[in-house]
Backbone as a chain_set.jsonl record, in Angstrom:
{"seq": "GNRHCPQCGALKKEQWISDRMSELLPVKYYHVVFTLPHELNSLCLGNRKQFFDLLFETSAAVLQTFSRDEKYMGATSGITGILHTWGQQLSFHPHIHCIVSGGGLDGKGNWKNANKDRHAFLFPVKAMSSVYRGLFMKRLRALISSQKVKHGMDEQQWNTLKETLYKKDWIVYCKRPFRRTAAGY", "coords": {"N": [[68.924, -35.995, 43.111], [68.492, -38.739, 42.546], [69.157, -42.189, 41.662], [69.353, -42.274, 38.658], [70.128, -40.404, 37.408], [72.642, -38.886, 35.799], [74.239, -36.841, 36.557], [73.483, -36.263, 39.472], [73.054, -38.388, 40.571], [74.343, -40.408, 39.729], [77.041, -40.486, 40.829], [76.418, -41.604, 43.614], [74.921, -43.934, 43.219], [76.955, -45.332, 42.344], [79.08, -45.277, 44.638], [77.397, -46.437, 46.505], [77.065, -49.34, 45.189], [80.101, -50.245, 45.624], [80.293, -50.116, 48.075], [78.103, -52.41, 48.977], [80.003, -54.378, 47.431], [82.268, -54.525, 48.779], [81.759, -55.556, 51.169], [81.012, -58.134, 49.587], [81.483, -61.755, 50.593], [84.368, -64.343, 49.3], [83.003, -65.954, 46.79], [80.487, -67.551, 44.451], [77.692, -66.542, 43.63], [74.128, -66.46, 43.32], [71.069, -66.122, 41.236], [67.717, -65.64, 42.358], [64.508, -66.169, 41.913], [61.243, -65.766, 43.361], [58.28, -66.24, 42.409], [54.521, -65.153, 42.963], [51.35, -67.057, 42.14], [48.944, -65.438, 40.086], [46.799, -65.436, 40.104], [46.064, -65.323, 42.972], [46.064, -62.914, 43.504], [44.197, -60.715, 43.878], [43.384, -61.437, 46.912], [46.258, -60.988, 48.337], [46.672, -58.5, 47.752], [44.457, -57.359, 49.179], [45.494, -58.24, 51.753], [48.144, -57.414, 52.453], [50.313, -57.197, 54.137], [50.423, -59.975, 55.367], [50.471, -61.303, 53.457], [52.998, -60.308, 52.088], [54.891, -61.142, 54.047], [54.538, -63.865, 54.491], [55.449, -64.514, 51.523], [57.929, -63.675, 51.824], [59.377, -65.262, 54.388], [59.179, -67.754, 53.138], [60.244, -67.988, 51.169], [62.573, -68.158, 52.182], [62.276, -70.245, 53.383], [62.592, -72.312, 51.7], [64.99, -72.065, 49.578], [66.634, -72.245, 52.585], [66.091, -74.944, 53.033], [67.073, -76.183, 50.876], [69.662, -75.771, 51.111], [70.682, -76.915, 52.946], [70.665, -79.384, 53.094], [72.312, -82.25, 52.127], [72.707, -83.401, 50.052], [72.726, -81.019, 48.358], [74.026, -78.985, 49.323], [74.318, -78.906, 52.353], [74.615, -76.789, 53.819], [74.274, -73.833, 55.94], [72.949, -71.549, 53.802], [73.825, -67.439, 53.04], [71.378, -65.477, 52.706], [69.56, -62.819, 50.615], [66.899, -60.949, 49.993], [64.632, -59.212, 48.448], [61.635, -57.452, 47.64], [59.753, -56.892, 45.6], [56.857, -55.324, 43.849], [55.538, -55.205, 41.645], [55.497, -55.445, 38.121], [57.121, -55.792, 34.687], [55.406, -54.288, 33.097], [54.011, -52.49, 35.157], [51.578, -53.906, 36.593], [50.142, -54.983, 39.008], [51.76, -57.572, 40.731], [53.576, -59.123, 42.416], [56.371, -60.681, 43.742], [59.663, -61.834, 44.677], [63.127, -61.294, 44.786], [65.788, -63.426, 45.73], [68.963, -63.327, 46.483], [71.578, -65.238, 47.073], [74.531, -67.137, 48.175], [76.972, -69.215, 46.931], [77.515, -70.881, 48.827], [77.841, -72.221, 52.271], [77.701, -72.081, 55.88], [78.353, -75.219, 57.653], [77.806, -77.34, 60.175], [79.227, -76.936, 62.049], [80.083, -74.545, 61.95], [82.156, -73.896, 59.876], [82.92, -73.726, 55.917], [81.874, -74.316, 53.394], [81.155, -75.143, 49.928], [78.554, -75.241, 47.81], [77.505, -78.217, 45.893], [77.504, -77.741, 43.549], [77.919, -78.888, 40.842], [76.339, -81.026, 39.713], [74.276, -79.84, 38.953], [72.834, -77.581, 36.87], [71.804, -74.954, 37.694], [72.224, -73.408, 40.935], [70.57, -74.946, 42.476], [68.111, -77.32, 41.882], [65.751, -76.16, 39.53], [62.833, -77.147, 39.257], [62.142, -78.869, 41.368], [62.81, -77.001, 43.576], [60.266, -75.115, 42.731], [58.198, -77.101, 43.138], [58.362, -77.26, 46.392], [58.281, -75.208, 47.222], [55.18, -74.055, 46.976], [53.854, -76.064, 47.89], [55.226, -75.874, 50.796], [53.975, -72.78, 50.984], [51.533, -72.962, 50.693], [50.545, -74.373, 52.59], [51.118, -72.837, 54.814], [49.813, -70.629, 54.016], [47.388, -71.18, 54.367], [46.847, -72.412, 57.285], [47.204, -69.349, 58.157], [44.998, -68.792, 56.773], [43.376, -70.221, 58.423], [43.11, -69.477, 61.37], [42.454, -67.03, 60.704], [43.646, -64.51, 60.56], [44.625, -64.104, 57.554], [42.22, -62.993, 55.626], [39.426, -63.412, 53.298], [37.425, -63.651, 52.359], [35.733, -65.391, 50.969], [33.419, -68.172, 49.867], [33.34, -71.768, 51.186], [33.103, -73.036, 48.966], [34.139, -71.844, 46.819], [36.801, -70.748, 47.934], [37.767, -73.54, 47.599], [37.793, -74.358, 45.263], [40.253, -72.141, 44.558], [41.82, -73.472, 45.753], [42.779, -75.561, 44.466], [42.599, -74.864, 41.648], [45.677, -73.742, 42.169], [47.036, -75.277, 43.336], [47.322, -77.861, 40.984], [49.111, -75.625, 39.502], [51.713, -74.8, 37.923], [54.347, -73.181, 40.407], [56.259, -70.671, 39.986], [59.724, -70.761, 39.984], [62.351, -68.613, 38.982], [65.559, -68.948, 38.057], [68.979, -67.817, 38.241], [72.392, -67.826, 36.616], [75.441, -67.254, 38.042], [76.035, -64.62, 39.437], [78.241, -62.217, 37.717], [79.872, -60.444, 38.502], [81.467, -59.867, 40.71], [83.417, -59.267, 44.052], [85.153, -61.355, 44.412], [85.633, -62.091, 41.692], [83.694, -63.452, 40.356]], "CA": [[69.277, -37.224, 44.022], [67.662, -40.009, 41.843], [70.192, -42.662, 41.151], [69.51, -42.433, 37.53], [70.602, -38.908, 37.226], [73.832, -38.998, 35.606], [75.015, -36.02, 37.333], [73.179, -35.989, 40.684], [72.828, -39.855, 41.197], [75.295, -41.882, 39.256], [77.732, -41.257, 42.131], [76.077, -42.215, 45.098], [74.977, -45.645, 43.058], [78.484, -46.484, 42.03], [79.237, -45.414, 46.085], [76.683, -48.058, 46.804], [77.65, -50.862, 44.403], [81.187, -50.287, 45.912], [79.957, -50.572, 49.678], [78.355, -53.258, 48.735], [80.92, -55.052, 46.826], [83.39, -54.728, 50.16], [80.662, -56.857, 51.928], [80.824, -59.543, 49.75], [82.278, -63.133, 50.231], [84.518, -64.466, 48.138], [82.33, -67.349, 46.344], [79.566, -67.136, 43.848], [75.934, -65.104, 44.331], [73.069, -66.619, 42.694], [69.934, -64.835, 41.616], [66.76, -66.507, 42.599], [63.467, -65.454, 42.261], [59.982, -66.763, 43.568], [56.794, -65.327, 42.137], [53.028, -65.928, 43.151], [50.463, -67.206, 41.04], [48.578, -63.976, 40.005], [45.349, -66.13, 41.163], [46.251, -64.875, 44.215], [46.444, -61.033, 43.296], [43.419, -60.578, 44.657], [43.986, -62.431, 47.877], [47.127, -60.617, 48.312], [46.346, -56.968, 47.489], [43.568, -57.227, 50.816], [46.217, -58.978, 52.829], [49.887, -57.381, 51.455], [51.58, -57.297, 54.779], [50.602, -61.168, 55.338], [51.411, -62.095, 52.266], [54.425, -60.159, 51.813], [56.065, -61.58, 54.76], [54.981, -64.954, 53.581], [56.756, -64.396, 50.649], [59.743, -63.632, 52.229], [59.36, -66.705, 54.881], [58.928, -69.049, 52.799], [61.095, -68.366, 50.038], [64.26, -68.52, 52.75], [62.71, -71.615, 54.19], [62.962, -73.482, 50.727], [66.1, -71.829, 49.592], [67.492, -72.759, 53.536], [65.843, -76.201, 53.101], [68.195, -77.522, 49.689], [70.977, -75.577, 51.593], [70.769, -77.252, 54.451], [70.533, -81.321, 51.966], [73.917, -82.676, 52.176], [72.716, -83.427, 48.418], [73.018, -79.847, 47.2], [75.303, -78.513, 50.026], [74.731, -79.646, 53.645], [75.324, -75.714, 54.985], [73.541, -72.815, 56.021], [73.747, -70.782, 53.201], [73.421, -66.538, 52.998], [70.332, -65.339, 51.726], [69.762, -61.472, 50.828], [65.525, -60.708, 49.499], [64.176, -58.208, 47.809], [60.685, -57.642, 47.45], [59.248, -55.878, 44.197], [55.325, -56.175, 43.673], [55.098, -54.497, 40.126], [56.493, -55.874, 37.043], [57.858, -54.39, 34.011], [54.207, -53.171, 32.704], [53.399, -52.142, 35.873], [50.738, -54.503, 36.531], [50.629, -55.834, 40.25], [52.929, -58.79, 40.554], [53.896, -59.689, 43.914], [57.456, -61.236, 43.701], [61.095, -61.656, 45.936], [64.609, -61.316, 44.171], [66.745, -63.133, 46.792], [71.168, -63.273, 46.106], [71.623, -66.533, 47.368], [75.376, -67.671, 48.215], [77.141, -70.678, 46.912], [78.637, -71.78, 50.231], [77.618, -71.898, 53.778], [78.307, -72.594, 57.06], [78.33, -76.091, 58.452], [76.669, -77.537, 61.74], [80.373, -76.607, 63.051], [80.616, -73.711, 61.457], [83.137, -74.44, 58.557], [82.527, -72.914, 55.421], [81.34, -75.163, 52.518], [80.69, -74.832, 48.798], [77.468, -75.697, 46.791], [77.663, -79.044, 45.441], [77.1, -77.427, 41.919], [78.704, -79.838, 39.658], [75.794, -81.892, 39.316], [73.012, -78.998, 38.867], [72.33, -76.429, 35.811], [71.653, -73.94, 38.635], [72.238, -73.615, 42.284], [69.104, -75.856, 42.987], [67.153, -77.898, 41.05], [64.175, -75.291, 39.686], [61.788, -77.777, 39.706], [61.916, -79.213, 42.935], [62.31, -75.942, 44.309], [58.935, -74.925, 42.382], [57.19, -77.597, 44.003], [58.151, -77.28, 47.671], [58.286, -73.704, 47.471], [53.916, -74.11, 46.628], [53.434, -76.805, 48.859], [54.854, -75.046, 51.985], [53.286, -71.418, 50.84], [50.075, -73.289, 50.49], [50.225, -74.776, 53.92], [51.462, -71.693, 55.443], [48.639, -69.809, 53.514], [46.041, -72.095, 54.751], [47.176, -71.988, 58.474], [46.986, -67.518, 58.425], [43.644, -68.527, 57.239], [42.159, -70.886, 59.309], [43.665, -68.521, 62.109], [41.139, -65.825, 60.771], [44.905, -63.965, 59.811], [44.089, -63.483, 56.777], [40.873, -62.905, 55.016], [39.473, -63.833, 52.038], [35.925, -63.239, 51.824], [35.315, -66.653, 49.854], [32.507, -69.382, 50.627], [34.083, -72.724, 51.104], [33.471, -73.418, 47.514], [35.345, -70.884, 46.189], [37.899, -71.405, 48.527], [38.467, -74.729, 47.652], [38.187, -74.122, 43.459], [40.838, -71.303, 44.075], [42.728, -74.096, 46.47], [42.214, -77.03, 43.487], [43.832, -74.206, 40.781], [46.695, -73.096, 42.855], [47.792, -76.89, 43.277], [47.656, -77.828, 39.486], [49.71, -75.169, 39.074], [53.342, -74.854, 38.418], [54.858, -71.761, 40.467], [57.323, -69.995, 38.97], [60.778, -70.423, 40.787], [63.206, -68.259, 38.293], [66.918, -68.72, 38.732], [70.013, -67.216, 36.727], [73.51, -68.338, 36.801], [76.185, -66.647, 39.034], [76.666, -62.949, 38.804], [79.625, -61.967, 37.416], [81.035, -58.915, 38.659], [81.605, -60.116, 42.5], [84.892, -59.08, 44.666], [85.47, -62.681, 44.034], [85.788, -62.012, 40.591], [83.008, -64.25, 39.433]], "C": [[69.052, -38.595, 43.509], [69.413, -40.592, 41.094], [70.661, -42.999, 39.433], [69.918, -41.011, 36.586], [71.697, -39.267, 37.03], [74.781, -37.844, 36.009], [74.868, -35.707, 38.464], [73.598, -37.642, 41.402], [73.797, -40.831, 40.794], [76.725, -42.064, 40.614], [77.56, -41.762, 43.723], [75.579, -43.645, 44.661], [76.171, -45.751, 42.992], [79.118, -46.298, 43.953], [78.499, -46.418, 46.757], [77.143, -49.022, 46.279], [79.005, -50.945, 45.271], [81.301, -50.988, 47.53], [79.721, -51.676, 50.172], [79.167, -54.9, 48.313], [82.018, -55.932, 48.006], [82.914, -55.441, 50.95], [80.934, -57.953, 51.428], [81.696, -60.503, 50.082], [83.28, -63.475, 48.882], [83.963, -65.987, 47.251], [80.999, -66.728, 45.48], [78.166, -66.804, 44.274], [75.214, -66.158, 42.999], [71.806, -65.826, 43.077], [68.665, -65.739, 41.492], [65.472, -65.885, 42.988], [62.258, -66.113, 42.39], [58.836, -65.47, 43.05], [55.632, -66.241, 42.721], [52.491, -65.547, 42.032], [49.6, -65.552, 41.023], [46.968, -64.687, 39.955], [45.277, -65.592, 42.275], [46.483, -63.327, 44.14], [45.689, -60.778, 44.141], [43.668, -60.528, 46.437], [44.963, -61.019, 48.482], [46.753, -58.848, 48.718], [45.28, -56.376, 49.063], [44.298, -57.198, 52.042], [47.925, -59.046, 52.605], [50.397, -57.61, 53.1], [51.698, -59.109, 55.154], [51.225, -61.821, 54.695], [52.999, -61.749, 52.088], [55.564, -60.53, 52.735], [56.253, -63.032, 54.391], [55.953, -65.386, 52.78], [58.095, -64.791, 51.53], [59.672, -65.033, 53.205], [59.341, -67.692, 54.135], [59.891, -69.373, 51.444], [62.191, -68.354, 50.774], [63.975, -69.939, 52.692], [63.176, -72.306, 52.925], [63.984, -73.596, 50.113], [67.368, -72.848, 51.145], [67.396, -74.685, 53.259], [67.291, -77.339, 52.259], [69.405, -77.025, 50.14], [71.326, -76.344, 52.138], [70.95, -79.249, 53.573], [71.958, -81.474, 51.799], [73.918, -83.099, 50.681], [73.334, -82.181, 47.39], [74.358, -78.875, 47.964], [76.018, -78.579, 51.079], [75.292, -78.053, 54.354], [73.926, -74.595, 55.281], [73.957, -72.027, 55.058], [73.086, -68.911, 53.281], [72.773, -66.282, 52.038], [70.141, -63.532, 51.694], [68.273, -61.145, 50.075], [65.282, -59.369, 49.531], [62.841, -58.167, 47.425], [59.94, -56.508, 46.298], [57.642, -56.49, 44.104], [54.69, -55.402, 42.607], [55.604, -55.028, 39.326], [56.108, -55.082, 36.469], [56.371, -54.022, 33.461], [53.268, -52.735, 33.951], [52.025, -52.389, 36.457], [51.11, -55.038, 38.439], [51.132, -56.79, 40.281], [53.501, -59.03, 41.351], [55.389, -60.835, 43.359], [58.895, -60.856, 44.279], [62.061, -62.128, 44.77], [65.445, -61.803, 45.45], [68.452, -63.428, 45.879], [71.379, -64.414, 46.977], [73.329, -66.978, 47.391], [75.728, -69.122, 47.879], [78.049, -71.651, 47.229], [77.437, -71.325, 51.063], [78.271, -72.378, 54.968], [77.502, -73.778, 57.346], [77.776, -76.35, 59.18], [78.049, -77.212, 62.407], [80.951, -75.714, 62.605], [81.968, -73.402, 60.584], [82.076, -74.015, 57.213], [82.49, -74.37, 54.227], [80.408, -74.944, 51.129], [79.408, -75.904, 48.305], [78.261, -76.851, 46.367], [77.462, -79.128, 43.836], [77.086, -78.032, 40.887], [77.407, -80.689, 38.902], [73.879, -81.271, 38.972], [73.084, -77.926, 37.819], [72.565, -75.007, 36.658], [71.875, -74.356, 39.912], [71.495, -75.234, 42.804], [68.71, -76.474, 42.156], [65.601, -77.091, 40.897], [63.049, -76.385, 40.181], [61.177, -77.925, 40.716], [61.89, -78.001, 43.718], [61.157, -75.466, 44.241], [57.995, -75.927, 43.355], [56.857, -77.903, 45.615], [57.798, -75.817, 47.871], [55.998, -73.092, 47.167], [53.676, -74.795, 47.704], [53.461, -75.982, 50.067], [53.963, -73.616, 51.552], [51.74, -71.82, 50.654], [49.887, -73.611, 52.183], [49.96, -73.76, 54.694], [49.762, -70.716, 55.173], [47.285, -70.618, 54.506], [46.055, -72.365, 56.674], [46.847, -70.283, 58.881], [45.428, -67.747, 57.715], [42.237, -69.096, 58.286], [42.704, -70.115, 60.667], [43.039, -67.155, 62.093], [42.896, -64.507, 60.829], [44.632, -63.47, 58.347], [42.82, -63.957, 56.27], [40.74, -63.055, 54.002], [38.204, -63.533, 51.397], [34.988, -64.186, 50.9], [34.137, -67.604, 50.559], [33.166, -70.285, 50.602], [34.269, -73.386, 49.953], [34.578, -72.634, 46.356], [36.565, -70.782, 46.67], [38.676, -72.312, 48.026], [38.72, -74.862, 45.813], [39.752, -73.387, 43.23], [42.1, -72.749, 44.939], [43.626, -75.323, 45.023], [43.13, -76.418, 42.106], [45.446, -74.433, 41.113], [47.755, -74.612, 43.456], [47.682, -77.096, 41.955], [48.197, -76.716, 39.103], [50.92, -74.698, 39.409], [53.698, -73.302, 39.048], [55.831, -71.862, 40.275], [58.623, -69.797, 40.112], [61.576, -69.89, 39.366], [65.113, -68.189, 38.764], [67.905, -68.415, 37.845], [71.189, -67.93, 37.38], [74.233, -67.345, 37.497], [76.442, -65.513, 38.247], [78.124, -62.815, 38.13], [80.447, -61.227, 37.693], [80.668, -58.936, 40.021], [83.25, -59.59, 43.024], [85.603, -60.07, 44.458], [86.136, -62.926, 42.392], [84.98, -63.023, 39.309], [81.998, -63.409, 38.646]], "O": [[69.484, -39.551, 44.152], [70.308, -40.018, 40.473], [71.648, -43.585, 38.989], [69.941, -40.817, 35.37], [72.151, -40.026, 37.886], [75.992, -37.922, 35.799], [75.718, -34.963, 38.953], [74.238, -37.905, 42.42], [74.039, -41.881, 41.389], [77.211, -43.074, 41.123], [78.33, -42.134, 44.608], [75.71, -44.561, 45.473], [76.589, -46.512, 43.864], [79.581, -47.321, 44.457], [79.036, -47.195, 47.547], [77.784, -49.753, 47.035], [79.017, -52.063, 45.788], [81.995, -51.89, 47.998], [80.292, -52.209, 51.124], [78.973, -56.045, 48.724], [82.393, -57.097, 48.137], [83.706, -56.123, 51.6], [81.148, -58.908, 52.174], [82.868, -60.183, 49.888], [83.088, -63.042, 47.746], [84.687, -66.982, 47.208], [80.529, -65.624, 45.754], [77.78, -66.912, 45.438], [75.795, -66.477, 41.961], [71.425, -65.255, 44.099], [68.597, -66.538, 40.558], [65.27, -65.252, 44.024], [62.057, -67.051, 41.618], [58.717, -64.27, 43.295], [55.626, -67.456, 42.92], [52.662, -64.608, 41.255], [49.732, -64.71, 41.91], [46.051, -63.921, 39.659], [44.124, -65.332, 42.62], [47.218, -62.757, 44.946], [46.135, -60.559, 45.267], [44.118, -59.541, 47.019], [44.368, -60.092, 49.032], [46.643, -58.287, 49.808], [45.395, -55.346, 49.728], [44.056, -56.537, 53.052], [48.701, -60.001, 52.573], [51.121, -58.606, 53.093], [52.819, -59.613, 55.231], [52.137, -62.622, 54.904], [53.939, -62.536, 51.982], [56.763, -60.381, 52.5], [57.324, -63.558, 54.086], [56.887, -66.168, 52.958], [58.843, -65.745, 51.745], [59.992, -66.031, 52.56], [59.556, -68.752, 54.722], [60.182, -70.434, 50.893], [63.159, -68.574, 50.046], [64.75, -70.787, 52.251], [64.224, -72.94, 53.053], [64.37, -74.731, 49.834], [68.316, -73.617, 50.988], [68.338, -75.477, 53.289], [67.97, -78.323, 52.554], [70.391, -77.638, 49.731], [72.49, -76.688, 51.933], [71.677, -80.07, 54.132], [72.63, -80.603, 51.248], [74.989, -83.161, 50.078], [73.979, -82.19, 46.341], [75.292, -78.29, 47.416], [77.231, -78.486, 51.272], [76.17, -78.027, 55.216], [72.798, -74.714, 54.802], [75.125, -71.641, 55.099], [71.89, -68.858, 53.569], [73.041, -66.533, 50.863], [70.547, -62.915, 52.679], [68.688, -61.001, 48.925], [65.611, -58.55, 50.389], [62.675, -59.08, 46.617], [59.742, -55.317, 46.541], [57.28, -57.66, 44.229], [53.524, -55.009, 42.64], [56.704, -55.338, 39.782], [55.371, -54.131, 36.729], [56.413, -52.792, 33.49], [52.046, -52.631, 33.851], [51.311, -51.446, 36.8], [52.212, -55.364, 38.88], [50.795, -57.225, 39.18], [54.579, -59.35, 40.851], [55.161, -61.74, 42.556], [59.244, -59.676, 44.337], [61.859, -63.075, 44.009], [65.836, -60.942, 46.238], [68.657, -63.696, 44.695], [71.16, -63.944, 48.094], [73.573, -67.278, 46.223], [75.095, -70.084, 48.315], [78.775, -72.513, 46.734], [76.512, -70.543, 50.842], [79.317, -73.027, 54.956], [76.273, -73.711, 57.358], [76.792, -75.613, 59.245], [77.918, -77.24, 63.631], [82.181, -75.687, 62.645], [82.704, -72.48, 60.936], [80.85, -73.959, 57.301], [83.192, -75.356, 54.454], [79.214, -74.646, 51.172], [79.409, -77.126, 48.453], [79.489, -76.766, 46.377], [77.318, -80.11, 43.108], [76.29, -77.78, 39.982], [77.455, -80.97, 37.704], [72.814, -81.872, 38.835], [73.764, -77.06, 38.369], [73.367, -74.138, 36.315], [71.77, -75.555, 40.167], [71.954, -76.246, 43.335], [69.164, -75.95, 41.139], [64.633, -77.205, 41.648], [62.53, -76.408, 41.297], [60.104, -77.448, 41.085], [60.986, -77.887, 44.545], [60.61, -75.227, 45.318], [57.199, -75.492, 44.186], [55.857, -78.423, 46.111], [57.008, -75.437, 48.735], [55.652, -71.911, 47.197], [53.227, -74.138, 48.643], [52.461, -75.439, 50.536], [52.92, -73.669, 52.204], [50.866, -70.969, 50.487], [49.056, -73.002, 52.857], [48.872, -73.607, 55.249], [48.927, -70.33, 55.991], [46.435, -70.106, 55.234], [44.94, -72.49, 57.18], [46.241, -70.056, 59.928], [44.587, -66.915, 58.057], [41.104, -68.785, 58.651], [42.291, -71.05, 61.353], [43.02, -66.34, 63.015], [42.617, -63.488, 61.46], [44.422, -62.268, 58.181], [42.392, -65.1, 56.433], [41.753, -62.927, 53.314], [37.985, -63.243, 50.221], [33.938, -63.915, 50.317], [34.062, -67.676, 51.786], [34.091, -70.011, 49.837], [35.213, -74.144, 49.73], [35.406, -72.912, 45.489], [37.493, -70.719, 45.863], [39.898, -72.216, 47.913], [39.695, -75.389, 45.276], [40.46, -73.676, 42.265], [43.247, -72.786, 44.492], [44.806, -75.65, 44.891], [44.033, -77.053, 41.56], [46.234, -75.124, 40.466], [48.92, -74.691, 43.846], [48.146, -76.062, 41.476], [47.767, -76.513, 37.968], [51.319, -74.304, 40.505], [53.417, -72.308, 38.379], [56.474, -72.911, 40.311], [58.599, -68.903, 40.957], [61.499, -70.731, 38.471], [65.659, -67.49, 39.617], [67.749, -68.721, 36.663], [71.089, -68.525, 38.453], [73.555, -66.325, 37.614], [76.828, -65.33, 37.093], [78.98, -63.681, 38.311], [81.61, -61.213, 37.288], [79.78, -58.236, 40.508], [84.166, -59.606, 42.202], [86.801, -59.851, 44.283], [86.95, -63.79, 42.067], [85.267, -63.284, 38.141], [81.295, -63.936, 37.783]]}, "num_chains": 1, "name": "protein.A"}
């Protein structure tokens, strides 16, 4: 029944794709990936549930922050997030893939398309990266303060890690719209 098997899984895979295609709105969809810096790997491994929840919550918050901004969309977009914990080389590499609608519902419940003409992708990648880093770190510090995340570091080690993380560019990867959707995009 594996989806990669051309005899037993291919039909199931195609049916699944067809079912998902029927759920799509007639709009463009964008692929956005939020990654965690490798410096957080050991802390993440010891606090998987908290980190994975934080990754989902923060990526959605960043996308909705930009979606709701009139400069970019002025509406609440649709988001589907999928967690991946391993990279292509099978090393621990937590990241979340998000599929984001190129429009959303405004405050009155009306559909509004994104103001995409001014940006290479749905939203500016560098700005999303900065907001993502700041929001993730703010929420991580709160989890550590409330002892919901344990780190086992002394104060100097924690401060050094924070300093490293704030200086680092956090990777938010954006792709152009998907080409194969029910809307023909």
